[in-house]
């Protein structure tokens, strides 16, 4: 890690010790990328710097799941010149920037106001202590480890996490616990399992591709954010499926960003976004 990110690593004369040492946006980006290196992202992804110049001092970092116009407005209102999101604003190349859609309008507004946007997506999903480990933490899982592992250089990584509940639970109690921990109004489940649930596999967001791996692991339950209709068939009494919503499953990712920045770049003001960017209404 760039040692300039951490002011405590410098000798500061006594008469300057109460003077705030500025931190560059680039240093915050470096800290995030050291925790979740960009090579961990999937081939289709576009994590990392989205737009803006990174040599400016950080006035504040707004942390969020998605970037929309309301998020950029919140950053302006709170005096933050850095937005750190989980989902990238820019997934595909823009052929024009005219304000025709919300992505273009966000780009225009951010650039006009010197706001830098950085996204940590599947690299943060696949990183140790990243998104899926945060979900496991919320569930109180123990002895957690990756499954669907991948090796990137000398880093351990994986698409999902599996762990054990502190005590086995009946399926209905387990689902109620998951709903409570993630504040969801409903969970999409298959037939209730008629055996206690102890071993839980999970993948935040659109993780239904890992369902067969979870079954192979001998997991009693599989939690994810999205699943296609036909994938619910054929797993009756093999595994308890519990789908809680893409946004809901990843909503605590901002806490990971906050903890990284607070540890590696002390003095940088972090704000977890108040704007709910979930586009799905439950009516």
Coordinates of C-alpha atoms in Angstrom, one line a residue:
X1 CA 0.0 0.0 0.0
X2 CA 1.1 3.6 -0.7
X3 CA 2.3 4.7 2.7
X4 CA 1.3 8.2 2.0
X5 CA -2.3 7.1 2.6
X6 CA -1.8 6.7 6.3
X7 CA -0.8 10.0 8.0
X8 CA 0.2 8.1 11.1
X9 CA 3.2 6.6 9.3
X10 CA 4.8 10.0 9.1
X11 CA 6.8 11.9 11.8
X12 CA 5.0 15.1 12.4
X13 CA 6.7 17.9 14.4
X14 CA 4.9 18.7 17.6
X15 CA 3.8 22.2 16.5
X16 CA 2.1 20.7 13.4
X17 CA 0.4 17.7 15.1
X18 CA -3.0 19.4 15.3
X19 CA -2.9 20.3 11.6
X20 CA -5.0 18.1 9.3
X21 CA -2.9 16.2 6.7
X22 CA -4.8 16.1 3.4
X23 CA -5.5 12.9 1.7
X24 CA -5.7 12.6 -2.1
X25 CA -8.6 10.8 -3.8
X26 CA -5.9 8.6 -5.4
X27 CA -4.8 7.4 -2.0
X28 CA -8.4 6.3 -1.1
X29 CA -8.7 4.5 -4.4
X30 CA -5.4 2.7 -3.8
X31 CA -6.5 1.6 -0.3
X32 CA -9.8 0.2 -1.7
X33 CA -7.9 -1.6 -4.6
X34 CA -5.4 -3.1 -2.2
X35 CA -8.2 -4.6 -0.2
X36 CA -10.0 -5.8 -3.4
X37 CA -7.5 -5.8 -6.3
X38 CA -9.1 -5.1 -9.7
X39 CA -7.8 -8.5 -11.1
X40 CA -10.4 -10.2 -8.9
X41 CA -13.2 -8.7 -10.9
X42 CA -15.1 -10.8 -13.5
X43 CA -14.1 -10.4 -17.2
X44 CA -17.4 -8.6 -18.0
X45 CA -17.2 -6.1 -15.2
X46 CA -16.0 -2.5 -15.1
X47 CA -14.8 -1.9 -11.5
X48 CA -12.4 0.8 -10.5
X49 CA -12.3 4.5 -11.4
X50 CA -15.4 5.5 -13.3
X51 CA -14.8 9.2 -13.9
X52 CA -12.9 12.2 -12.5
X53 CA -9.4 13.4 -11.6
X54 CA -7.9 11.7 -8.5
X55 CA -5.2 14.1 -7.5
X56 CA -7.6 16.4 -5.6
X57 CA -7.8 16.3 -1.8
X58 CA -10.8 14.3 -0.5
X59 CA -13.4 16.6 1.0
X60 CA -15.6 13.6 1.9
X61 CA -16.5 10.2 0.6
X62 CA -20.2 9.2 0.0
X63 CA -20.6 5.4 0.1
X64 CA -23.4 3.7 -1.7
X65 CA -24.6 0.6 -3.6
X66 CA -25.6 2.3 -6.9
X67 CA -25.0 5.7 -8.5
X68 CA -28.0 7.7 -9.7
X69 CA -28.8 11.4 -9.8
X70 CA -30.1 11.5 -6.2
X71 CA -26.8 10.1 -5.0
X72 CA -24.8 12.7 -6.9
X73 CA -27.1 15.4 -5.4
X74 CA -26.6 13.9 -1.9
X75 CA -22.8 14.1 -2.4
X76 CA -23.1 17.7 -3.4
X77 CA -25.3 18.5 -0.4
X78 CA -22.9 16.8 2.0
X79 CA -19.8 18.4 0.5
X80 CA -18.3 15.0 -0.7
X81 CA -16.2 15.1 -3.9
X82 CA -15.8 11.3 -3.9
X83 CA -18.5 8.7 -4.4
X84 CA -17.6 5.1 -3.8
X85 CA -20.3 2.7 -5.1
X86 CA -20.6 -1.1 -5.3
X87 CA -22.3 -1.2 -8.7
X88 CA -20.5 0.6 -11.5
X89 CA -22.1 3.6 -13.1
X90 CA -20.4 2.8 -16.4
X91 CA -20.9 -0.8 -17.5
X92 CA -20.8 -0.1 -21.3
X93 CA -19.1 2.5 -23.4
X94 CA -21.0 5.7 -23.8
X95 CA -21.5 6.8 -27.5
X96 CA -22.8 10.2 -26.5
X97 CA -23.1 12.3 -23.4
X98 CA -26.2 14.4 -24.0
X99 CA -28.3 13.8 -20.8
X100 CA -30.6 11.3 -22.6
X101 CA -30.6 8.9 -19.7
X102 CA -29.7 8.9 -16.0
X103 CA -26.2 7.5 -16.6
X104 CA -25.3 10.4 -18.9
X105 CA -26.9 12.9 -16.6
X106 CA -24.9 11.6 -13.6
X107 CA -21.7 11.9 -15.7
X108 CA -22.5 15.5 -16.6
X109 CA -23.4 16.5 -13.1
X110 CA -20.4 14.8 -11.5
X111 CA -17.9 16.3 -13.9
X112 CA -19.4 19.7 -13.6
X113 CA -19.0 19.6 -9.9
X114 CA -15.6 17.9 -9.8
X115 CA -17.0 14.7 -8.2
X116 CA -15.0 11.5 -8.7
X117 CA -16.9 8.2 -8.9
X118 CA -15.2 4.9 -8.0
X119 CA -16.8 1.5 -8.0
X120 CA -15.7 -1.7 -6.3
X121 CA -17.9 -4.4 -7.8
X122 CA -17.1 -8.1 -8.4
X123 CA -13.6 -7.5 -7.1
X124 CA -15.2 -6.7 -3.8
X125 CA -17.6 -9.7 -4.2
X126 CA -14.7 -12.0 -4.7
X127 CA -12.3 -10.6 -2.1
X128 CA -11.6 -12.0 1.4
X129 CA -13.8 -10.1 3.9
X130 CA -15.7 -8.6 1.0
X131 CA -19.4 -8.5 0.2
X132 CA -20.2 -12.2 0.9
X133 CA -18.2 -12.2 4.1
X134 CA -20.3 -9.2 5.3
X135 CA -23.5 -11.2 4.6
X136 CA -22.1 -14.1 6.5
X137 CA -21.3 -11.8 9.4
X138 CA -24.9 -10.5 9.5
X139 CA -26.1 -14.1 9.7
X140 CA -23.6 -14.9 12.5
X141 CA -22.0 -17.7 10.5
X142 CA -18.9 -19.4 11.9
X143 CA -16.0 -21.2 10.3
X144 CA -16.5 -19.4 7.0
X145 CA -14.6 -20.2 3.9
X146 CA -14.8 -19.5 0.1
X147 CA -16.5 -21.9 -2.3
X148 CA -16.3 -21.7 -6.1
X149 CA -12.7 -20.6 -5.3
X150 CA -10.4 -18.8 -7.7
X151 CA -6.7 -18.0 -7.5
X152 CA -5.5 -14.6 -8.6
X153 CA -1.8 -14.4 -8.1
X154 CA -1.2 -15.3 -4.5
X155 CA -4.6 -14.1 -3.4
X156 CA -7.3 -16.4 -2.1
X157 CA -10.7 -15.4 -3.6
X158 CA -14.1 -16.9 -4.4
X159 CA -17.6 -16.3 -5.7
X160 CA -19.4 -17.5 -2.6
X161 CA -19.0 -18.1 1.1
X162 CA -20.1 -21.1 3.2
X163 CA -20.3 -21.3 7.0
X164 CA -22.1 -22.8 9.9
X165 CA -24.9 -21.4 12.1
X166 CA -24.1 -21.2 15.8
X167 CA -27.0 -23.6 16.4
X168 CA -29.1 -25.6 13.9
X169 CA -32.4 -24.0 13.1
X170 CA -35.7 -25.2 11.7
X171 CA -36.3 -23.9 8.2
X172 CA -39.1 -21.5 9.1
X173 CA -37.1 -20.0 11.9
X174 CA -34.1 -19.7 9.7
X175 CA -36.0 -17.7 7.0
X176 CA -37.5 -15.4 9.6
X177 CA -34.0 -14.8 11.0
X178 CA -32.7 -13.9 7.5
X179 CA -35.6 -11.6 6.8
X180 CA -35.0 -9.8 10.2
X181 CA -31.3 -9.4 9.6
X182 CA -31.7 -7.9 6.2
X183 CA -35.0 -6.0 6.8
X184 CA -36.8 -7.7 3.9
X185 CA -40.5 -7.7 3.4
X186 CA -40.6 -11.1 1.8
X187 CA -38.2 -13.9 0.9
X188 CA -38.7 -16.2 -2.2
X189 CA -38.2 -19.8 -1.1
X190 CA -38.7 -23.3 -2.3
X191 CA -40.5 -26.0 -0.2
X192 CA -39.5 -25.7 3.4
X193 CA -36.7 -28.1 4.4
X194 CA -37.8 -30.8 6.8
X195 CA -34.5 -31.1 8.5
X196 CA -32.5 -28.6 10.6
X197 CA -30.4 -26.0 8.8
X198 CA -26.8 -25.8 9.9
X199 CA -24.5 -25.3 6.9
X200 CA -25.3 -22.2 4.9
X201 CA -23.9 -21.2 1.5
X202 CA -24.4 -17.7 0.1
X203 CA -23.7 -15.3 -2.7
X204 CA -24.9 -11.7 -2.7
X205 CA -26.5 -10.2 -5.7
X206 CA -27.3 -12.4 -8.7
X207 CA -25.7 -15.6 -7.3
X208 CA -28.1 -18.3 -8.6
X209 CA -25.3 -19.7 -10.8
X210 CA -23.7 -21.1 -7.5
X211 CA -26.8 -23.1 -6.5
X212 CA -25.4 -26.4 -7.9
X213 CA -22.1 -25.8 -6.1
X214 CA -23.9 -25.2 -2.8
X215 CA -25.7 -28.5 -3.2
X216 CA -22.4 -30.3 -3.9
X217 CA -21.0 -28.8 -0.8
X218 CA -23.8 -30.4 1.3
X219 CA -25.1 -27.0 2.3
X220 CA -28.6 -27.1 4.0
X221 CA -29.5 -23.6 2.7
X222 CA -28.5 -21.2 0.0
X223 CA -29.1 -17.5 0.2
X224 CA -28.8 -15.1 -2.7
X225 CA -30.3 -11.9 -4.1
X226 CA -31.8 -13.1 -7.4
X227 CA -32.7 -16.4 -8.9
X228 CA -34.4 -17.4 -12.2
X229 CA -37.8 -19.0 -11.9
X230 CA -36.8 -22.4 -13.3
X231 CA -33.9 -22.8 -10.9
X232 CA -36.3 -23.3 -8.0
X233 CA -37.4 -26.6 -9.4
X234 CA -35.8 -29.9 -8.5
X235 CA -34.2 -29.0 -5.2
X236 CA -37.1 -30.0 -2.9
X237 CA -35.7 -31.4 0.4
X238 CA -32.2 -31.2 -1.0
X239 CA -31.5 -27.5 0.0
X240 CA -33.5 -24.6 1.3
X241 CA -33.4 -21.8 -1.2
X242 CA -33.9 -18.3 0.2
X243 CA -33.8 -15.3 -2.2
X244 CA -34.0 -11.9 -0.5
X245 CA -33.5 -9.3 -3.3
X246 CA -30.4 -8.0 -5.0
X247 CA -30.3 -4.7 -3.2
X248 CA -31.2 -6.2 0.1
X249 CA -28.4 -8.8 0.0
X250 CA -25.7 -6.2 -0.7
X251 CA -27.0 -3.3 1.3
X252 CA -24.3 -3.4 3.9
X253 CA -21.4 -3.2 1.4
X254 CA -21.0 0.5 2.2
X255 CA -19.9 -0.5 5.7
X256 CA -16.9 -2.4 4.2
X257 CA -15.9 0.8 2.3
X258 CA -16.2 2.8 5.4
X259 CA -14.1 0.5 7.5
X260 CA -11.3 0.3 4.8
X261 CA -11.2 4.1 4.5
X262 CA -11.3 4.8 8.2
X263 CA -8.5 2.3 8.8
X264 CA -6.2 3.1 5.9
X265 CA -6.9 6.8 5.4
X266 CA -7.8 8.2 8.8
X267 CA -9.1 11.7 8.7
X268 CA -11.2 11.2 5.6
X269 CA -14.8 11.9 6.3
X270 CA -17.1 9.0 5.2
X271 CA -20.8 9.3 4.8
X272 CA -23.0 6.2 4.2
X273 CA -25.7 7.3 1.7
X274 CA -29.2 8.0 3.0
X275 CA -30.6 7.7 -0.5
X276 CA -32.2 4.3 -1.1
X277 CA -31.3 3.4 -4.7
X278 CA -33.3 0.1 -4.9
X279 CA -35.4 0.5 -8.1
X280 CA -37.9 -2.2 -7.1
X281 CA -41.0 -1.3 -5.2
X282 CA -42.9 -3.9 -3.1
X283 CA -46.6 -3.0 -3.4

